[in-house]
mmCIF file of N, CA and C in Angstrom:
data_model
loop_
_atom_site.group_PDB
_atom_site.id
_atom_site.type_symbol
_atom_site.label_atom_id
_atom_site.label_comp_id
_atom_site.label_asym_id
_atom_site.label_seq_id
_atom_site.Cartn_x
_atom_site.Cartn_y
_atom_site.Cartn_z
ATOM 1 N N MET A 893 2.568 20.746 -44.901
ATOM 2 C CA MET A 893 3.193 19.920 -45.940
ATOM 3 C C MET A 893 3.102 18.658 -45.498
ATOM 4 N N ILE A 894 3.604 18.609 -44.481
ATOM 5 C CA ILE A 894 3.611 17.220 -43.544
ATOM 6 C C ILE A 894 2.514 16.414 -43.621
ATOM 7 N N LEU A 895 1.693 17.021 -43.119
ATOM 8 C CA LEU A 895 -0.032 16.864 -42.626
ATOM 9 C C LEU A 895 -0.338 16.342 -44.406
ATOM 10 N N TRP A 896 -0.345 16.712 -45.501
ATOM 11 C CA TRP A 896 -0.572 16.498 -46.795
ATOM 12 C C TRP A 896 0.358 15.218 -47.072
ATOM 13 N N LEU A 897 1.658 15.089 -46.781
ATOM 14 C CA LEU A 897 2.165 13.912 -47.019
ATOM 15 C C LEU A 897 1.864 12.792 -46.457
ATOM 16 N N ALA A 898 1.418 13.041 -45.025
ATOM 17 C CA ALA A 898 0.721 11.937 -44.374
ATOM 18 C C ALA A 898 -0.458 11.465 -45.198
ATOM 19 N N GLY A 899 -1.295 12.495 -45.267
ATOM 20 C CA GLY A 899 -2.597 12.104 -45.852
ATOM 21 C C GLY A 899 -2.527 11.092 -47.118
ATOM 22 N N LEU A 900 -1.392 11.697 -48.040
ATOM 23 C CA LEU A 900 -1.066 10.952 -49.350
ATOM 24 C C LEU A 900 -0.669 9.737 -49.006
ATOM 25 N N GLN A 901 0.190 9.567 -48.261
ATOM 26 C CA GLN A 901 0.469 8.126 -47.730
ATOM 27 C C GLN A 901 -0.174 7.219 -47.177
ATOM 28 N N GLY A 902 -1.295 8.180 -46.438
ATOM 29 C CA GLY A 902 -2.405 7.262 -45.634
ATOM 30 C C GLY A 902 -3.593 6.580 -46.927
ATOM 31 N N VAL A 903 -3.548 7.022 -47.874
ATOM 32 C CA VAL A 903 -4.504 6.375 -48.866
ATOM 33 C C VAL A 903 -4.088 4.899 -49.140
ATOM 34 N N PRO A 904 -4.796 3.887 -48.857
ATOM 35 C CA PRO A 904 -4.751 2.532 -48.869
ATOM 36 C C PRO A 904 -4.405 2.317 -50.543
ATOM 37 N N GLN A 905 -3.415 1.914 -50.752
ATOM 38 C CA GLN A 905 -2.979 1.342 -51.950
ATOM 39 C C GLN A 905 -3.973 0.511 -52.592
ATOM 40 N N HIS A 906 -4.581 -0.542 -52.207
ATOM 41 C CA HIS A 906 -5.955 -1.306 -52.901
ATOM 42 C C HIS A 906 -6.976 -0.592 -53.357
ATOM 43 N N LEU A 907 -7.168 0.682 -52.865
ATOM 44 C CA LEU A 907 -8.260 1.286 -53.410
ATOM 45 C C LEU A 907 -7.686 2.164 -54.904
ATOM 46 N N TYR A 908 -6.612 2.209 -55.048
ATOM 47 C CA TYR A 908 -6.057 2.466 -56.479
ATOM 48 C C TYR A 908 -5.596 1.276 -57.170
ATOM 49 N N GLU A 909 -5.743 0.194 -56.851
ATOM 50 C CA GLU A 909 -5.675 -1.055 -57.539
ATOM 51 C C GLU A 909 -6.903 -1.428 -57.914
ATOM 52 N N ALA A 910 -8.160 -1.293 -57.143
ATOM 53 C CA ALA A 910 -9.649 -1.454 -57.599
ATOM 54 C C ALA A 910 -9.908 -0.674 -58.660
ATOM 55 N N ALA A 911 -9.545 0.753 -58.525
ATOM 56 C CA ALA A 911 -9.745 1.683 -59.267
ATOM 57 C C ALA A 911 -9.252 1.342 -60.739
ATOM 58 N N ASP A 912 -7.855 0.812 -60.643
ATOM 59 C CA ASP A 912 -7.353 0.351 -62.149
ATOM 60 C C ASP A 912 -7.881 -0.865 -62.620
ATOM 61 N N LEU A 913 -8.733 -1.734 -61.907
ATOM 62 C CA LEU A 913 -9.168 -2.448 -62.339
ATOM 63 C C LEU A 913 -10.481 -2.629 -63.083
ATOM 64 N N ASP A 914 -11.086 -1.375 -62.572
ATOM 65 C CA ASP A 914 -12.520 -0.949 -63.019
ATOM 66 C C ASP A 914 -12.121 0.119 -64.012
ATOM 67 N N GLY A 915 -10.678 0.445 -64.668
ATOM 68 C CA GLY A 915 -10.706 1.098 -65.883
ATOM 69 C C GLY A 915 -10.619 2.317 -65.395
ATOM 70 N N ALA A 916 -10.142 2.922 -64.565
ATOM 71 C CA ALA A 916 -10.484 4.602 -64.041
ATOM 72 C C ALA A 916 -8.899 5.130 -64.432
ATOM 73 N N ASN A 917 -9.321 6.323 -65.381
ATOM 74 C CA ASN A 917 -8.106 6.746 -65.538
ATOM 75 C C ASN A 917 -7.459 7.746 -64.449
ATOM 76 N N PRO A 918 -6.223 8.354 -64.593
ATOM 77 C CA PRO A 918 -5.873 9.084 -63.729
ATOM 78 C C PRO A 918 -6.469 10.213 -62.811
ATOM 79 N N TRP A 919 -7.175 11.167 -63.730
ATOM 80 C CA TRP A 919 -8.404 11.762 -62.695
ATOM 81 C C TRP A 919 -9.278 11.309 -62.156
ATOM 82 N N HIS A 920 -10.094 10.110 -62.788
ATOM 83 C CA HIS A 920 -11.002 9.445 -61.744
ATOM 84 C C HIS A 920 -10.478 8.890 -60.538
ATOM 85 N N ARG A 921 -9.325 8.620 -60.695
ATOM 86 C CA ARG A 921 -8.449 7.853 -59.219
ATOM 87 C C ARG A 921 -8.230 8.825 -58.268
ATOM 88 N N PHE A 922 -8.045 10.352 -59.314
ATOM 89 C CA PHE A 922 -7.641 11.506 -58.023
ATOM 90 C C PHE A 922 -9.250 11.840 -57.586
ATOM 91 N N ARG A 923 -10.361 12.101 -58.433
ATOM 92 C CA ARG A 923 -11.288 12.280 -57.801
ATOM 93 C C ARG A 923 -12.046 11.338 -57.000
ATOM 94 N N HIS A 924 -11.980 10.148 -57.199
ATOM 95 C CA HIS A 924 -13.178 9.347 -56.313
ATOM 96 C C HIS A 924 -12.383 8.331 -55.627
ATOM 97 N N VAL A 925 -10.935 8.863 -55.340
ATOM 98 C CA VAL A 925 -9.925 7.706 -54.552
ATOM 99 C C VAL A 925 -9.429 8.746 -53.527
ATOM 100 N N THR A 926 -8.444 9.407 -54.361
ATOM 101 C CA THR A 926 -7.466 10.290 -53.581
ATOM 102 C C THR A 926 -8.260 11.316 -52.641
ATOM 103 N N LEU A 927 -8.783 12.342 -53.681
ATOM 104 C CA LEU A 927 -9.952 13.174 -52.749
ATOM 105 C C LEU A 927 -10.439 12.915 -51.797
ATOM 106 N N PRO A 928 -11.541 11.815 -51.563
ATOM 107 C CA PRO A 928 -12.264 11.676 -50.559
ATOM 108 C C PRO A 928 -11.366 11.352 -49.495
ATOM 109 N N MET A 929 -10.321 10.617 -49.651
ATOM 110 C CA MET A 929 -9.455 10.047 -48.586
ATOM 111 C C MET A 929 -8.791 11.384 -47.994
ATOM 112 N N LEU A 930 -8.659 12.458 -48.659
ATOM 113 C CA LEU A 930 -7.934 13.725 -48.115
ATOM 114 C C LEU A 930 -8.805 14.499 -47.452
ATOM 115 N N THR A 931 -10.351 14.100 -47.551
ATOM 116 C CA THR A 931 -11.332 15.300 -47.112
ATOM 117 C C THR A 931 -10.804 15.455 -45.222
ATOM 118 N N PRO A 932 -10.450 14.575 -44.655
ATOM 119 C CA PRO A 932 -10.326 14.867 -43.156
ATOM 120 C C PRO A 932 -8.901 15.926 -43.015
ATOM 121 N N TYR A 933 -8.157 15.763 -43.821
ATOM 122 C CA TYR A 933 -7.115 16.799 -43.909
ATOM 123 C C TYR A 933 -7.506 18.258 -44.458
ATOM 124 N N ILE A 934 -8.305 18.100 -45.348
ATOM 125 C CA ILE A 934 -8.737 19.220 -45.865
ATOM 126 C C ILE A 934 -9.709 20.172 -44.852
ATOM 127 N N LEU A 935 -10.554 19.438 -44.139
ATOM 128 C CA LEU A 935 -11.154 19.983 -42.974
ATOM 129 C C LEU A 935 -10.277 20.701 -42.125
ATOM 130 N N PHE A 936 -9.086 19.884 -41.617
ATOM 131 C CA PHE A 936 -8.310 20.451 -40.722
ATOM 132 C C PHE A 936 -7.749 21.850 -41.195
ATOM 133 N N ASN A 937 -7.431 21.605 -42.182
ATOM 134 C CA ASN A 937 -6.875 22.728 -43.177
ATOM 135 C C ASN A 937 -7.739 24.217 -43.097
ATOM 136 N N LEU A 938 -8.744 23.936 -43.304
ATOM 137 C CA LEU A 938 -9.901 24.727 -43.495
ATOM 138 C C LEU A 938 -10.165 25.659 -42.040
ATOM 139 N N ILE A 939 -10.479 24.581 -41.020
ATOM 140 C CA ILE A 939 -10.682 25.266 -39.932
ATOM 141 C C ILE A 939 -9.111 25.831 -39.338
ATOM 142 N N MET A 940 -8.050 25.387 -39.532
ATOM 143 C CA MET A 940 -6.989 26.110 -38.845
ATOM 144 C C MET A 940 -6.754 27.351 -39.700
ATOM 145 N N GLY A 941 -7.065 27.561 -41.346
ATOM 146 C CA GLY A 941 -6.734 28.424 -41.879
ATOM 147 C C GLY A 941 -8.101 29.331 -41.538
ATOM 148 N N THR A 942 -8.969 29.046 -41.027
ATOM 149 C CA THR A 942 -9.814 30.036 -40.962
ATOM 150 C C THR A 942 -9.527 30.406 -39.246
ATOM 151 N N ILE A 943 -9.243 30.020 -38.493
ATOM 152 C CA ILE A 943 -8.446 30.646 -37.078
ATOM 153 C C ILE A 943 -7.584 31.529 -37.571
ATOM 154 N N GLY A 944 -6.364 30.866 -38.412
ATOM 155 C CA GLY A 944 -4.931 31.832 -38.568
ATOM 156 C C GLY A 944 -5.534 33.008 -39.011
ATOM 157 N N TRP A 945 -6.666 33.232 -40.136
ATOM 158 C CA TRP A 945 -6.981 34.400 -40.891
ATOM 159 C C TRP A 945 -7.560 35.192 -40.096
ATOM 160 N N ILE A 946 -8.368 34.822 -39.061
ATOM 161 C CA ILE A 946 -8.825 35.642 -37.960
ATOM 162 C C ILE A 946 -8.313 36.357 -37.071
ATOM 163 N N GLN A 947 -7.048 35.291 -36.510
ATOM 164 C CA GLN A 947 -6.308 35.902 -35.677
ATOM 165 C C GLN A 947 -4.577 36.857 -36.351
ATOM 166 N N ARG A 948 -4.762 36.632 -37.322
ATOM 167 C CA ARG A 948 -3.730 37.420 -38.331
ATOM 168 C C ARG A 948 -3.352 38.960 -37.493
ATOM 169 N N PHE A 949 -2.193 38.887 -37.384
ATOM 170 C CA PHE A 949 -1.550 40.280 -36.237
ATOM 171 C C PHE A 949 -0.621 40.467 -36.780
ATOM 172 N N THR A 950 0.935 39.545 -36.680
ATOM 173 C CA THR A 950 2.195 39.928 -36.945
ATOM 174 C C THR A 950 2.679 40.787 -37.969
ATOM 175 N N ASP A 951 1.904 40.291 -38.829
ATOM 176 C CA ASP A 951 2.786 40.838 -40.510
ATOM 177 C C ASP A 951 2.068 42.235 -40.542
ATOM 178 N N ILE A 952 0.656 42.510 -40.038
ATOM 179 C CA ILE A 952 0.239 43.666 -40.342
ATOM 180 C C ILE A 952 0.777 44.677 -39.237
ATOM 181 N N TYR A 953 1.140 44.204 -38.226
ATOM 182 C CA TYR A 953 1.402 45.038 -37.086
ATOM 183 C C TYR A 953 2.930 45.845 -37.621
ATOM 184 N N VAL A 954 3.709 44.892 -38.212
ATOM 185 C CA VAL A 954 4.985 44.828 -38.568
ATOM 186 C C VAL A 954 5.025 45.972 -39.657
ATOM 187 N N MET A 955 4.234 45.761 -40.632
ATOM 188 C CA MET A 955 4.228 46.424 -41.872
ATOM 189 C C MET A 955 3.534 47.995 -41.576
ATOM 190 N N THR A 956 2.667 48.309 -40.507
ATOM 191 C CA THR A 956 1.985 49.379 -40.451
ATOM 192 C C THR A 956 2.286 50.056 -39.058
ATOM 193 N N ASN A 957 3.441 49.448 -38.411
ATOM 194 C CA ASN A 957 3.594 50.017 -37.067
ATOM 195 C C ASN A 957 3.010 50.107 -35.687
ATOM 196 N N GLY A 958 1.798 49.342 -35.941
ATOM 197 C CA GLY A 958 0.462 49.081 -35.313
ATOM 198 C C GLY A 958 -0.383 49.776 -35.387
ATOM 199 N N SER A 959 -0.331 50.939 -36.363
ATOM 200 C CA SER A 959 -1.138 51.840 -36.590
ATOM 201 C C SER A 959 -2.613 51.472 -37.508
ATOM 202 N N GLY A 960 -2.616 50.225 -38.217
ATOM 203 C CA GLY A 960 -3.727 49.614 -39.026
ATOM 204 C C GLY A 960 -3.786 50.458 -40.447
ATOM 205 N N GLY A 961 -2.561 50.937 -40.880
ATOM 206 C CA GLY A 961 -2.347 51.318 -42.109
ATOM 207 C C GLY A 961 -3.032 52.601 -42.524
ATOM 208 N N PRO A 962 -2.754 53.299 -43.615
ATOM 209 C CA PRO A 962 -3.759 54.467 -43.923
ATOM 210 C C PRO A 962 -5.059 54.221 -44.013
ATOM 211 N N LEU A 963 -5.927 55.069 -42.798
ATOM 212 C CA LEU A 963 -7.004 55.166 -42.655
ATOM 213 C C LEU A 963 -7.957 53.673 -42.255
ATOM 214 N N ASP A 964 -6.954 53.205 -41.380
ATOM 215 C CA ASP A 964 -7.388 51.578 -40.831
ATOM 216 C C ASP A 964 -7.618 51.047 -41.952
ATOM 217 N N SER A 965 -7.037 51.103 -43.240
ATOM 218 C CA SER A 965 -7.417 50.139 -44.046
ATOM 219 C C SER A 965 -6.959 48.474 -43.877
ATOM 220 N N THR A 966 -5.901 48.332 -42.851
ATOM 221 C CA THR A 966 -5.660 47.170 -42.639
ATOM 222 C C THR A 966 -5.902 46.823 -41.093
ATOM 223 N N MET A 967 -6.619 47.507 -40.666
ATOM 224 C CA MET A 967 -7.192 47.001 -39.191
ATOM 225 C C MET A 967 -7.964 45.747 -38.804
ATOM 226 N N VAL A 968 -7.238 44.708 -38.557
ATOM 227 C CA VAL A 968 -7.864 43.359 -37.933
ATOM 228 C C VAL A 968 -8.674 43.459 -36.869
ATOM 229 N N PRO A 969 -9.470 42.551 -36.648
ATOM 230 C CA PRO A 969 -9.757 42.513 -35.011
ATOM 231 C C PRO A 969 -8.840 42.402 -34.045
ATOM 232 N N VAL A 970 -7.468 41.585 -34.571
ATOM 233 C CA VAL A 970 -6.793 41.552 -33.302
ATOM 234 C C VAL A 970 -5.529 42.653 -33.114
ATOM 235 N N LEU A 971 -5.436 43.275 -34.204
ATOM 236 C CA LEU A 971 -4.778 44.655 -34.010
ATOM 237 C C LEU A 971 -5.371 45.567 -33.292
ATOM 238 N N TYR A 972 -6.691 45.688 -33.936
ATOM 239 C CA TYR A 972 -7.835 46.460 -32.918
ATOM 240 C C TYR A 972 -8.230 46.374 -31.422
ATOM 241 N N LEU A 973 -7.855 45.067 -31.064
ATOM 242 C CA LEU A 973 -8.018 44.361 -29.678
ATOM 243 C C LEU A 973 -6.865 44.920 -29.245
ATOM 244 N N PHE A 974 -5.444 44.684 -29.637
ATOM 245 C CA PHE A 974 -3.999 45.085 -28.928
ATOM 246 C C PHE A 974 -3.847 46.599 -28.739
ATOM 247 N N ASN A 975 -4.291 47.636 -29.980
ATOM 248 C CA ASN A 975 -4.304 48.847 -29.847
ATOM 249 C C ASN A 975 -5.043 49.196 -28.450
ATOM 250 N N ASN A 976 -6.535 48.706 -28.465
ATOM 251 C CA ASN A 976 -7.118 49.238 -27.165
ATOM 252 C C ASN A 976 -6.457 49.052 -26.156
ATOM 253 N N ALA A 977 -6.037 47.667 -26.087
ATOM 254 C CA ALA A 977 -5.414 47.082 -24.808
ATOM 255 C C ALA A 977 -4.144 47.820 -24.216
ATOM 256 N N PHE A 978 -2.939 47.972 -24.860
ATOM 257 C CA PHE A 978 -2.054 48.214 -24.870
ATOM 258 C C PHE A 978 -1.424 50.058 -25.281
ATOM 259 N N GLN A 979 -2.013 50.443 -26.173
ATOM 260 C CA GLN A 979 -1.898 52.008 -26.734
ATOM 261 C C GLN A 979 -2.901 52.862 -25.943
ATOM 262 N N TYR A 980 -3.991 52.120 -25.768
ATOM 263 C CA TYR A 980 -5.299 53.001 -25.352
ATOM 264 C C TYR A 980 -5.234 52.807 -23.802
ATOM 265 N N PHE A 981 -5.019 51.649 -23.397
ATOM 266 C CA PHE A 981 -5.160 51.267 -21.760
ATOM 267 C C PHE A 981 -6.804 50.727 -21.730
ATOM 268 N N LYS A 982 -7.241 50.550 -22.770
ATOM 269 C CA LYS A 982 -8.904 50.226 -21.922
ATOM 270 C C LYS A 982 -9.146 48.953 -22.324
ATOM 271 N N MET A 983 -8.636 48.267 -21.228
ATOM 272 C CA MET A 983 -8.459 46.835 -20.931
ATOM 273 C C MET A 983 -9.466 45.978 -20.688
ATOM 274 N N GLY A 984 -10.767 46.538 -20.466
ATOM 275 C CA GLY A 984 -12.068 46.266 -20.350
ATOM 276 C C GLY A 984 -12.978 45.773 -21.839
ATOM 277 N N TYR A 985 -12.435 46.991 -22.660
ATOM 278 C CA TYR A 985 -13.043 47.077 -23.985
ATOM 279 C C TYR A 985 -12.111 45.923 -24.731
ATOM 280 N N ALA A 986 -10.902 45.771 -24.706
ATOM 281 C CA ALA A 986 -10.330 44.966 -25.380
ATOM 282 C C ALA A 986 -10.444 43.543 -24.738
ATOM 283 N N SER A 987 -10.909 43.361 -23.708
ATOM 284 C CA SER A 987 -10.976 41.918 -23.179
ATOM 285 C C SER A 987 -12.426 41.573 -24.230
ATOM 286 N N ALA A 988 -13.588 42.444 -23.829
ATOM 287 C CA ALA A 988 -14.524 42.220 -24.722
ATOM 288 C C ALA A 988 -14.223 42.030 -26.049
ATOM 289 N N TRP A 989 -13.566 42.448 -26.566
ATOM 290 C CA TRP A 989 -12.888 42.054 -28.141
ATOM 291 C C TRP A 989 -12.464 40.608 -28.175
ATOM 292 N N ALA A 990 -11.806 40.366 -26.989
ATOM 293 C CA ALA A 990 -11.320 39.168 -27.111
ATOM 294 C C ALA A 990 -12.005 37.914 -27.402
ATOM 295 N N TRP A 991 -13.305 38.436 -26.035
ATOM 296 C CA TRP A 991 -14.158 37.276 -25.990
ATOM 297 C C TRP A 991 -15.401 37.283 -27.525
ATOM 298 N N LEU A 992 -15.434 38.700 -28.256
ATOM 299 C CA LEU A 992 -15.894 38.470 -29.514
ATOM 300 C C LEU A 992 -15.088 37.671 -30.310
ATOM 301 N N ILE A 993 -14.065 37.921 -30.425
ATOM 302 C CA ILE A 993 -13.235 37.286 -31.406
ATOM 303 C C ILE A 993 -13.180 35.416 -31.168
ATOM 304 N N PHE A 994 -13.278 35.223 -29.801
ATOM 305 C CA PHE A 994 -13.314 33.722 -29.710
ATOM 306 C C PHE A 994 -14.666 33.289 -29.829
ATOM 307 N N LEU A 995 -15.735 34.043 -29.814
ATOM 308 C CA LEU A 995 -17.085 33.736 -30.232
ATOM 309 C C LEU A 995 -17.187 33.367 -31.840
ATOM 310 N N VAL A 996 -16.675 34.548 -32.419
ATOM 311 C CA VAL A 996 -16.776 33.941 -34.181
ATOM 312 C C VAL A 996 -15.943 32.850 -33.996
ATOM 313 N N ILE A 997 -14.786 32.996 -33.945
ATOM 314 C CA ILE A 997 -14.169 31.544 -34.118
ATOM 315 C C ILE A 997 -15.070 30.288 -33.856
ATOM 316 N N LEU A 998 -15.214 30.387 -32.648
ATOM 317 C CA LEU A 998 -15.900 29.195 -32.196
ATOM 318 C C LEU A 998 -17.425 28.978 -32.944
ATOM 319 N N ILE A 999 -18.094 29.701 -33.544
ATOM 320 C CA ILE A 999 -19.392 29.623 -34.435
ATOM 321 C C ILE A 999 -18.571 29.242 -35.744
ATOM 322 N N LEU A 1000 -17.438 29.833 -36.431
ATOM 323 C CA LEU A 1000 -17.233 29.318 -37.497
ATOM 324 C C LEU A 1000 -16.813 28.004 -37.584
ATOM 325 N N THR A 1001 -16.212 27.679 -36.361
ATOM 326 C CA THR A 1001 -15.645 26.376 -36.295
ATOM 327 C C THR A 1001 -16.906 25.190 -36.307
ATOM 328 N N ALA A 1002 -17.690 25.421 -35.495
ATOM 329 C CA ALA A 1002 -19.077 24.815 -35.461
ATOM 330 C C ALA A 1002 -19.765 24.606 -36.694
ATOM 331 N N VAL A 1003 -19.797 25.841 -37.588
ATOM 332 C CA VAL A 1003 -20.307 25.571 -38.853
ATOM 333 C C VAL A 1003 -19.868 24.660 -39.321
ATOM 334 N N ASN A 1004 -18.512 24.481 -39.767
ATOM 335 C CA ASN A 1004 -17.233 23.905 -40.698
ATOM 336 C C ASN A 1004 -17.388 22.253 -40.387
ATOM 337 N N LEU A 1005 -17.889 22.154 -38.830
ATOM 338 C CA LEU A 1005 -17.783 20.795 -38.448
ATOM 339 C C LEU A 1005 -19.033 20.426 -38.516
ATOM 340 N N TYR A 1006 -20.010 20.924 -38.685
ATOM 341 C CA TYR A 1006 -21.461 20.772 -39.003
ATOM 342 C C TYR A 1006 -21.604 20.202 -40.264
ATOM 343 N N ALA A 1007 -21.109 21.293 -41.234
ATOM 344 C CA ALA A 1007 -21.233 21.375 -42.657
ATOM 345 C C ALA A 1007 -20.366 20.058 -42.905
ATOM 346 N N SER A 1008 -19.194 19.438 -41.849
ATOM 347 C CA SER A 1008 -17.999 18.484 -42.754
ATOM 348 C C SER A 1008 -19.188 17.346 -42.878
ATOM 349 N N LYS A 1009 -19.917 17.086 -42.132
ATOM 350 C CA LYS A 1009 -20.993 15.473 -42.008
ATOM 351 C C LYS A 1009 -21.331 15.118 -43.282
ATOM 352 N N ARG A 1010 -21.654 16.103 -44.271
ATOM 353 C CA ARG A 1010 -21.940 16.110 -45.536
ATOM 354 C C ARG A 1010 -20.946 15.580 -46.987
ATOM 355 N N TRP A 1011 -19.534 16.292 -46.251
ATOM 356 C CA TRP A 1011 -18.578 15.885 -47.477
ATOM 357 C C TRP A 1011 -17.270 15.172 -46.924
ATOM 358 N N VAL A 1012 -17.133 15.123 -45.610
ATOM 359 C CA VAL A 1012 -15.902 14.568 -45.097
ATOM 360 C C VAL A 1012 -16.222 12.927 -44.598
ATOM 361 N N TYR A 1013 -14.978 11.916 -45.554
ATOM 362 C CA TYR A 1013 -15.237 10.904 -45.378
ATOM 363 C C TYR A 1013 -14.255 10.431 -44.438
ATOM 364 N N TYR A 1014 -14.639 9.231 -43.593
ATOM 365 C CA TYR A 1014 -13.779 8.894 -42.483
ATOM 366 C C TYR A 1014 -13.823 7.271 -42.813
ATOM 367 N N GLU A 1015 -12.910 6.516 -43.061
ATOM 368 C CA GLU A 1015 -12.568 5.519 -43.664
ATOM 369 C C GLU A 1015 -13.301 4.283 -42.708
ATOM 370 N N GLY A 1016 -13.246 4.457 -41.299
ATOM 371 C CA GLY A 1016 -13.556 3.511 -40.504
ATOM 372 C C GLY A 1016 -15.152 3.843 -39.961
ATOM 373 N N ASP A 1017 -15.739 4.772 -40.440
ATOM 374 C CA ASP A 1017 -17.216 5.276 -39.988
ATOM 375 C C ASP A 1017 -18.085 4.521 -40.856
ATOM 376 N N ARG A 1018 -19.062 3.984 -39.835
ATOM 377 C CA ARG A 1018 -20.349 3.205 -40.414
ATOM 378 C C ARG A 1018 -21.476 4.120 -40.323
ATOM 379 N N LYS A 1019 -22.389 4.184 -41.605
ATOM 380 C CA LYS A 1019 -23.246 4.726 -41.226
ATOM 381 C C LYS A 1019 -24.424 4.103 -41.230
#
């Protein structure tokens, strides 16, 4: 929430004033002023959310006692890695899973950053 608040406070007031002079209603001000200025924050939250989603562990481990639920229905990659490392003592296999998770996160982050060139607006950026 602090990041969103910082982003909202970082939108220059003169852009809202210019939109008002042009006759923009509140929806147009949000769509054409606020939202483009918040796209770097949206990108950051998208990447951090993706990483957090892939690395989800604690709540599933607590809910299922580390078993992954009935018939492995809540088995996520990090829980699978943890079980192989510390329950079955297959450290090499768990290490390979860690590298695989790292590569998936790296690829998804790179795809997000590459795609962001089309929709993220940076105020000082010259094209």
